[in-house]
Amino acid sequence: MARRGGGRIGMSDMITLTVDGTEVEVEEGSTVLQACEAAGKEVPRFCYHERLSIAGNCRMCLVEMERAPKPVASCAMPAGNGMVIKTDTPLVKKAREGVMEFMLINHPLDCPICDQGGECDLQDQAMGYGVADSRYQEEKRAVENKNMGPLISTIMTRCIHCTRCVRFATEVAGVPELGAIGRGESMEITTYLEKSMASELSGNVVDLCPVGALTSLPYAYKARSWELTHTSSIDVMDAMGSHIRVDTRGNEVMRVLPRINDDINEEWISDKTRHHIDGLMRQRIDRPYMRGSNGRLAETSWDDVFAAIAKVVKKTKPQDTAALAGDLADAESMFALKNLMENLGVPHMDCRQDGAIIGQQGQGGYLFNSTIAGCDDADVIFLIGANPRHEAAVMNARIRQNWLHSNLKVFRLGAAVDLTYPVTELGDDVSVLDELANKGGAVVTALKRAKRPMIILGASACNRKDSAGILAAISAIAKTVDLVTPEWNGFNILHTAAARVAGLMMEFLPAKGGKSTADICSGLENGAIKLLFNLGADELDLSQRDSKSTIIYIGSHGDRGASQADIVLPGAAWSEKDGIYVNMEGRVQHGQRASFPPGDAREDWAILRALSAVLGKTLAFDDQASLRDALSAAYPAFAVVDQPQPARPNKLGRKQAISNVPLDVAIGSGAVTADRNFYMTCPISRASVTMAECVKASDQNDEAKAAE
């Protein structure tokens, strides 16, 4: 299914036209510009973008059409059967040169200091259609720069009025705060109320800007594009697994940009994904630490710290030992830790840092089975304790696009939030699920009539004491509405942690008689658990643990987990290692190393492999390749790369009374929620100065809105 102008084009009849003497066949409803591209002809453009509505502002895409009195804008001209199009005639070249001359009348010639230099569409096209001298002798216009928040630098004198940013904000982000005032030469792009752009996707307007009017403020004047090394990787700031490009200079991550993947993130990424990177080198753990008799952590050597761990492990029974995996852990490290615990005979382990009860219901019970791309085709969506705008911002934009171009109906049970599209609110009383399961209602009726219904269950509904009852009610509703059929699987869990699905796939869960996350935390407090291996689980409050217990923390940042530990082992951040991550639809993806860990820090799995040898429980792999082979052999799903793996869910829950505790909408994963928000959900984002600025700007916007 093709996309044009932000909408969807269904499979329809084909039409034939001629482009520069070559016959080309395109779908009915395509534009002349798309036909030219299908014929292999490059057509310059500024205002046109494949995922936005058509504006036809710039006129750079002019082509000659047979029997037309003058050149036509190919982006706005529907392709017709039998058309004859010419893209390389003298008339076309002259017309484009005229357009370029007009664009450069007011554009400042400041390419040497512009951050867009080397990546500027205007610069590139001026090479082909620009002229050496300008006939314009008057003074150039000057436009005041606008405040668009802590992420966007504005030099509006460079603006060519393509309106890409305006259309993105309105159509994709769903925050109609950008617009144009004035006309002609006096036209200005601005935020109407002179405040920061209140969107989790605002940074994408920088990618869209074809000139240097909008650039990245945190990246301003730091590097040139040709100085950077580009590495393809996977985003770990949520569970979507967006495709990203990591740009580094030396060993420093300078910026993160999106890569196109129509099945996941299209070509967008969230602001947290894009700008958390300054936290990668702040508050880093770059050498081993041990807590001394004075109660403070002190630097030590690998040999001494391994000897200390061996001593603790030797005197601690397996039944008194536990392991937890955090939200950013790669699959290899979790597998290594799981194997080490099994070799030691430890039954207590869990990857569900938020305490969710999912995992025992089979793969179909914890995946986003409809797939992320399936959000484009759903006709009814029922959100239960989910906030996709914060928990999966890019997916929320896909839902919005579906709503814009179809009759999508969205219902929600949980705390009310603005999702950027209309939602029928059912309140936050979870007992509504029992009523829907037993008596039906408008939601059940809509789901039953839908061809592609979706139920999206959020994290906040899975970590309650009555979660089993909630899942049982959802299971009953699903059976009533035929949610799962051979053609469509409408049951979905919206995860918030990049590591969660991989942990569930490899069964990083309590063994028979083992303790889950909540019980492990309680055991640390009452003395039942005396030793904890903590693999980056930073969202848990373990401050009330028994003083005789020992916590070994493996991670990259000096956050909550490290501050509560007795032994700290320096691990690598996500950008500093090759790692496997599985997104919420079960898609196995490989991230690549873009830089190297600082100091004595090492990849987490390598630390565990070295530790296993010291403990006399040597793991059966010497390098990452053999580790991945062992992982795929034990769990064949990891061998299926870059494909979603939906499954039919088993019986989800059991009969249980549903409490009247309101259903909150979670933002991240973990037990500590008081200070959580969209911008700070992990140790790296909490270490980021840029994310702190975003929180400040968001608070100011909220205050301004409340004062209205």
Tab-separated table of C-alpha atoms in Angstrom, residues 350-590:
chain	number	residue	atom	x	y	z
A	350	ASP	CA	13.179	-11.610	36.374
A	351	CYS	CA	13.376	-9.200	33.447
A	352	ARG	CA	10.058	-7.497	34.295
A	353	GLN	CA	11.372	-4.520	36.208
A	354	ASP	CA	7.878	-3.031	36.372
A	355	GLY	CA	6.441	-6.154	37.985
A	356	ALA	CA	4.163	-7.068	35.084
A	357	ILE	CA	2.604	-10.524	35.213
A	358	ILE	CA	2.935	-11.164	31.477
A	359	GLY	CA	5.196	-13.853	30.071
A	360	GLN	CA	3.572	-17.089	31.153
A	361	GLN	CA	0.788	-16.849	28.550
A	362	GLY	CA	2.975	-17.725	25.574
A	363	GLN	CA	4.477	-15.421	22.979
A	364	GLY	CA	1.087	-14.221	21.769
A	365	GLY	CA	0.322	-13.006	25.286
A	366	TYR	CA	3.094	-10.423	25.430
A	367	LEU	CA	3.665	-9.196	21.857
A	368	PHE	CA	2.205	-6.357	19.843
A	369	ASN	CA	0.648	-8.926	17.541
A	370	SER	CA	-1.072	-6.572	15.100
A	371	THR	CA	2.397	-5.150	14.313
A	372	ILE	CA	3.238	-1.470	14.351
A	373	ALA	CA	2.386	-1.130	10.663
A	374	GLY	CA	-0.974	-2.738	11.468
A	375	CYS	CA	-1.959	0.520	13.183
A	376	ASP	CA	-2.355	1.939	9.669
A	377	ASP	CA	-5.147	-0.520	8.898
A	378	ALA	CA	-7.085	-0.794	12.178
A	379	ASP	CA	-10.649	0.525	12.122
A	380	VAL	CA	-11.333	0.356	15.896
A	381	ILE	CA	-8.738	0.650	18.655
A	382	PHE	CA	-9.397	0.087	22.363
A	383	LEU	CA	-6.632	1.497	24.594
A	384	ILE	CA	-6.477	0.073	28.119
A	385	GLY	CA	-4.062	1.836	30.447
A	386	ALA	CA	-1.968	2.938	27.482
A	387	ASN	CA	-0.599	6.301	26.446
A	388	PRO	CA	0.961	5.732	23.023
A	389	ARG	CA	1.849	9.429	22.694
A	390	HIS	CA	4.429	9.036	25.477
A	391	GLU	CA	5.088	5.296	25.431
A	392	ALA	CA	5.508	4.959	21.651
A	393	ALA	CA	5.412	8.465	20.179
A	394	VAL	CA	6.117	7.471	16.585
A	395	MET	CA	3.445	4.762	16.645
A	396	ASN	CA	0.984	7.318	17.986
A	397	ALA	CA	1.693	9.403	14.875
A	398	ARG	CA	0.770	6.371	12.745
A	399	ILE	CA	-2.520	6.029	14.603
A	400	ARG	CA	-3.164	9.721	13.988
A	401	GLN	CA	-2.466	9.290	10.277
A	402	ASN	CA	-4.957	6.425	10.180
A	403	TRP	CA	-7.566	8.615	11.887
A	404	LEU	CA	-6.923	11.483	9.435
A	405	HIS	CA	-7.533	9.311	6.387
A	406	SER	CA	-10.164	6.837	7.571
A	407	ASN	CA	-13.097	6.408	9.949
A	408	LEU	CA	-10.943	5.080	12.771
A	409	LYS	CA	-12.644	5.017	16.183
A	410	VAL	CA	-10.526	5.056	19.340
A	411	PHE	CA	-11.771	4.192	22.845
A	412	ARG	CA	-9.685	4.511	25.980
A	413	LEU	CA	-9.873	3.227	29.526
A	414	GLY	CA	-7.487	5.059	31.819
A	415	ALA	CA	-6.401	8.528	32.840
A	416	ALA	CA	-7.291	11.115	30.210
A	417	VAL	CA	-4.434	12.477	28.123
A	418	ASP	CA	-4.260	14.326	24.818
A	419	LEU	CA	-3.292	11.823	22.121
A	420	THR	CA	-3.629	14.349	19.235
A	421	TYR	CA	-6.754	12.619	17.847
A	422	PRO	CA	-10.331	12.203	19.134
A	423	VAL	CA	-10.829	9.521	21.751
A	424	THR	CA	-13.997	8.253	23.420
A	425	GLU	CA	-13.064	8.308	27.101
A	426	LEU	CA	-14.392	5.549	29.374
A	427	GLY	CA	-12.887	6.937	32.572
A	428	ASP	CA	-10.298	5.254	34.786
A	429	ASP	CA	-12.566	2.792	36.631
A	430	VAL	CA	-11.223	-0.646	35.662
A	431	SER	CA	-14.477	-2.360	36.658
A	432	VAL	CA	-15.792	-1.157	33.290
A	433	LEU	CA	-13.954	-4.163	31.819
A	434	ASP	CA	-16.156	-6.565	33.776
A	435	GLU	CA	-19.255	-4.808	32.504
A	436	LEU	CA	-17.985	-4.935	28.932
A	437	ALA	CA	-17.120	-8.615	29.258
A	438	ASN	CA	-20.486	-9.576	30.775
A	439	LYS	CA	-22.975	-7.096	29.330
A	440	GLY	CA	-21.265	-5.619	26.269
A	441	GLY	CA	-21.515	-1.957	25.358
A	442	ALA	CA	-20.575	0.575	22.700
A	443	VAL	CA	-16.936	-0.533	22.727
A	444	VAL	CA	-17.772	-4.210	22.313
A	445	THR	CA	-20.271	-3.411	19.558
A	446	ALA	CA	-17.695	-1.327	17.674
A	447	LEU	CA	-15.009	-3.999	18.052
A	448	LYS	CA	-17.426	-6.682	16.885
A	449	ARG	CA	-18.362	-4.737	13.753
A	450	ALA	CA	-14.768	-3.874	12.928
A	451	LYS	CA	-12.835	-5.752	10.269
A	452	ARG	CA	-9.517	-5.093	12.002
A	453	PRO	CA	-10.128	-4.395	15.699
A	454	MET	CA	-7.225	-3.750	18.054
A	455	ILE	CA	-6.966	-3.925	21.814
A	456	ILE	CA	-3.793	-2.257	23.115
A	457	LEU	CA	-2.974	-3.066	26.713
A	458	GLY	CA	-0.556	-0.698	28.418
A	459	ALA	CA	2.068	-1.410	31.031
A	460	SER	CA	0.020	0.162	33.830
A	461	ALA	CA	-2.651	-2.501	33.405
A	462	CYS	CA	-0.164	-5.374	33.634
A	463	ASN	CA	1.612	-4.570	36.890
A	464	ARG	CA	-1.399	-4.279	39.211
A	465	LYS	CA	-2.421	-6.770	41.886
A	466	ASP	CA	-5.607	-7.431	39.914
A	467	SER	CA	-3.862	-7.764	36.543
A	468	ALA	CA	-4.925	-11.401	36.224
A	469	GLY	CA	-8.577	-10.333	36.466
A	470	ILE	CA	-8.006	-7.551	33.928
A	471	LEU	CA	-6.442	-10.007	31.502
A	472	ALA	CA	-9.302	-12.480	32.034
A	473	ALA	CA	-11.873	-9.764	31.244
A	474	ILE	CA	-9.932	-8.769	28.121
A	475	SER	CA	-9.778	-12.420	27.098
A	476	ALA	CA	-13.561	-12.659	27.401
A	477	ILE	CA	-14.026	-9.504	25.318
A	478	ALA	CA	-11.575	-10.792	22.719
A	479	LYS	CA	-13.551	-14.018	22.381
A	480	THR	CA	-16.825	-12.124	22.012
A	481	VAL	CA	-15.564	-9.828	19.228
A	482	ASP	CA	-13.384	-12.394	17.377
A	483	LEU	CA	-10.303	-10.327	18.095
A	484	VAL	CA	-7.957	-13.045	16.861
A	485	THR	CA	-8.655	-14.687	13.512
A	486	PRO	CA	-6.453	-16.427	10.916
A	487	GLU	CA	-6.293	-13.124	9.005
A	488	TRP	CA	-5.885	-10.691	11.898
A	489	ASN	CA	-4.481	-10.744	15.437
A	490	GLY	CA	-5.825	-7.790	17.369
A	491	PHE	CA	-4.366	-8.464	20.842
A	492	ASN	CA	-1.443	-6.200	21.708
A	493	ILE	CA	0.783	-5.340	24.639
A	494	LEU	CA	2.347	-1.880	24.472
A	495	HIS	CA	5.764	-2.297	26.071
A	496	THR	CA	7.894	0.602	27.207
A	497	ALA	CA	11.252	-1.147	27.676
A	498	ALA	CA	13.614	-2.080	24.848
A	499	ALA	CA	14.829	-5.184	26.706
A	500	ARG	CA	11.476	-6.571	27.782
A	501	VAL	CA	10.445	-8.757	24.846
A	502	ALA	CA	13.912	-10.282	24.441
A	503	GLY	CA	13.881	-11.189	28.145
A	504	LEU	CA	10.462	-12.804	27.837
A	505	MET	CA	11.486	-14.687	24.687
A	506	MET	CA	14.472	-16.254	26.449
A	507	GLU	CA	12.377	-16.892	29.587
A	508	PHE	CA	14.389	-14.654	31.875
A	509	LEU	CA	11.710	-15.379	34.447
A	510	PRO	CA	11.473	-17.104	37.807
A	511	ALA	CA	12.171	-20.826	37.615
A	512	LYS	CA	9.952	-23.272	39.480
A	513	GLY	CA	9.699	-21.959	43.015
A	514	GLY	CA	11.557	-18.775	42.035
A	515	LYS	CA	10.744	-15.214	43.039
A	516	SER	CA	9.557	-12.448	40.738
A	517	THR	CA	10.697	-8.812	40.884
A	518	ALA	CA	8.375	-7.756	43.726
A	519	ASP	CA	9.292	-10.811	45.810
A	520	ILE	CA	13.001	-10.273	45.167
A	521	CYS	CA	12.707	-6.681	46.373
A	522	SER	CA	10.799	-7.834	49.460
A	523	GLY	CA	13.394	-10.554	50.017
A	524	LEU	CA	16.163	-7.970	50.021
A	525	GLU	CA	14.299	-6.085	52.738
A	526	ASN	CA	13.532	-9.058	54.999
A	527	GLY	CA	16.839	-10.871	54.465
A	528	ALA	CA	15.495	-13.771	52.381
A	529	ILE	CA	17.624	-12.576	49.423
A	530	LYS	CA	21.226	-11.982	50.414
A	531	LEU	CA	22.828	-11.457	47.007
A	532	LEU	CA	21.435	-9.659	43.946
A	533	PHE	CA	22.950	-9.430	40.476
A	534	ASN	CA	21.488	-6.240	39.040
A	535	LEU	CA	21.905	-5.879	35.258
A	536	GLY	CA	20.958	-2.245	34.749
A	537	ALA	CA	17.671	-2.305	36.695
A	538	ASP	CA	17.698	1.357	37.699
A	539	GLU	CA	13.988	1.973	38.224
A	540	LEU	CA	13.679	0.060	41.513
A	541	ASP	CA	13.963	1.498	44.986
A	542	LEU	CA	16.173	-0.914	46.940
A	543	SER	CA	17.194	1.578	49.610
A	544	GLN	CA	15.325	-0.314	52.362
A	545	ARG	CA	17.236	-3.555	51.818
A	546	ASP	CA	18.743	-5.539	54.653
A	547	SER	CA	22.158	-4.201	55.634
A	548	LYS	CA	23.720	-7.680	55.371
A	549	SER	CA	22.679	-8.144	51.744
A	550	THR	CA	24.994	-7.542	48.778
A	551	ILE	CA	24.028	-5.960	45.476
A	552	ILE	CA	26.271	-6.325	42.421
A	553	TYR	CA	25.401	-3.758	39.774
A	554	ILE	CA	26.425	-4.016	36.131
A	555	GLY	CA	25.666	-0.905	34.122
A	556	SER	CA	26.895	2.193	32.367
A	557	HIS	CA	25.640	5.113	34.463
A	558	GLY	CA	25.847	6.201	38.070
A	559	ASP	CA	22.104	6.251	38.567
A	560	ARG	CA	19.828	4.737	41.206
A	561	GLY	CA	21.055	1.172	40.689
A	562	ALA	CA	24.724	2.045	41.142
A	563	SER	CA	24.116	4.245	44.169
A	564	GLN	CA	22.349	1.373	45.939
A	565	ALA	CA	24.990	-1.249	45.064
A	566	ASP	CA	27.929	-2.615	47.057
A	567	ILE	CA	29.898	-3.634	43.979
A	568	VAL	CA	29.706	-1.727	40.703
A	569	LEU	CA	30.961	-3.161	37.412
A	570	PRO	CA	31.322	-0.698	34.491
A	571	GLY	CA	29.277	-1.784	31.488
A	572	ALA	CA	28.876	-0.382	27.986
A	573	ALA	CA	26.031	1.890	26.918
A	574	TRP	CA	23.836	0.923	23.978
A	575	SER	CA	25.933	2.942	21.491
A	576	GLU	CA	29.154	1.252	22.607
A	577	LYS	CA	28.360	-2.358	21.756
A	578	ASP	CA	26.920	-4.662	19.158
A	579	GLY	CA	23.665	-5.898	20.604
A	580	ILE	CA	20.452	-7.717	19.801
A	581	TYR	CA	17.207	-5.973	20.723
A	582	VAL	CA	13.713	-7.324	20.125
A	583	ASN	CA	10.952	-4.776	19.661
A	584	MET	CA	7.423	-5.143	20.968
A	585	GLU	CA	6.187	-6.918	17.830
A	586	GLY	CA	8.833	-9.646	18.265
A	587	ARG	CA	11.159	-8.281	15.581
A	588	VAL	CA	14.771	-9.310	16.282
A	589	GLN	CA	17.119	-6.447	15.359
A	590	HIS	CA	20.877	-5.994	15.551
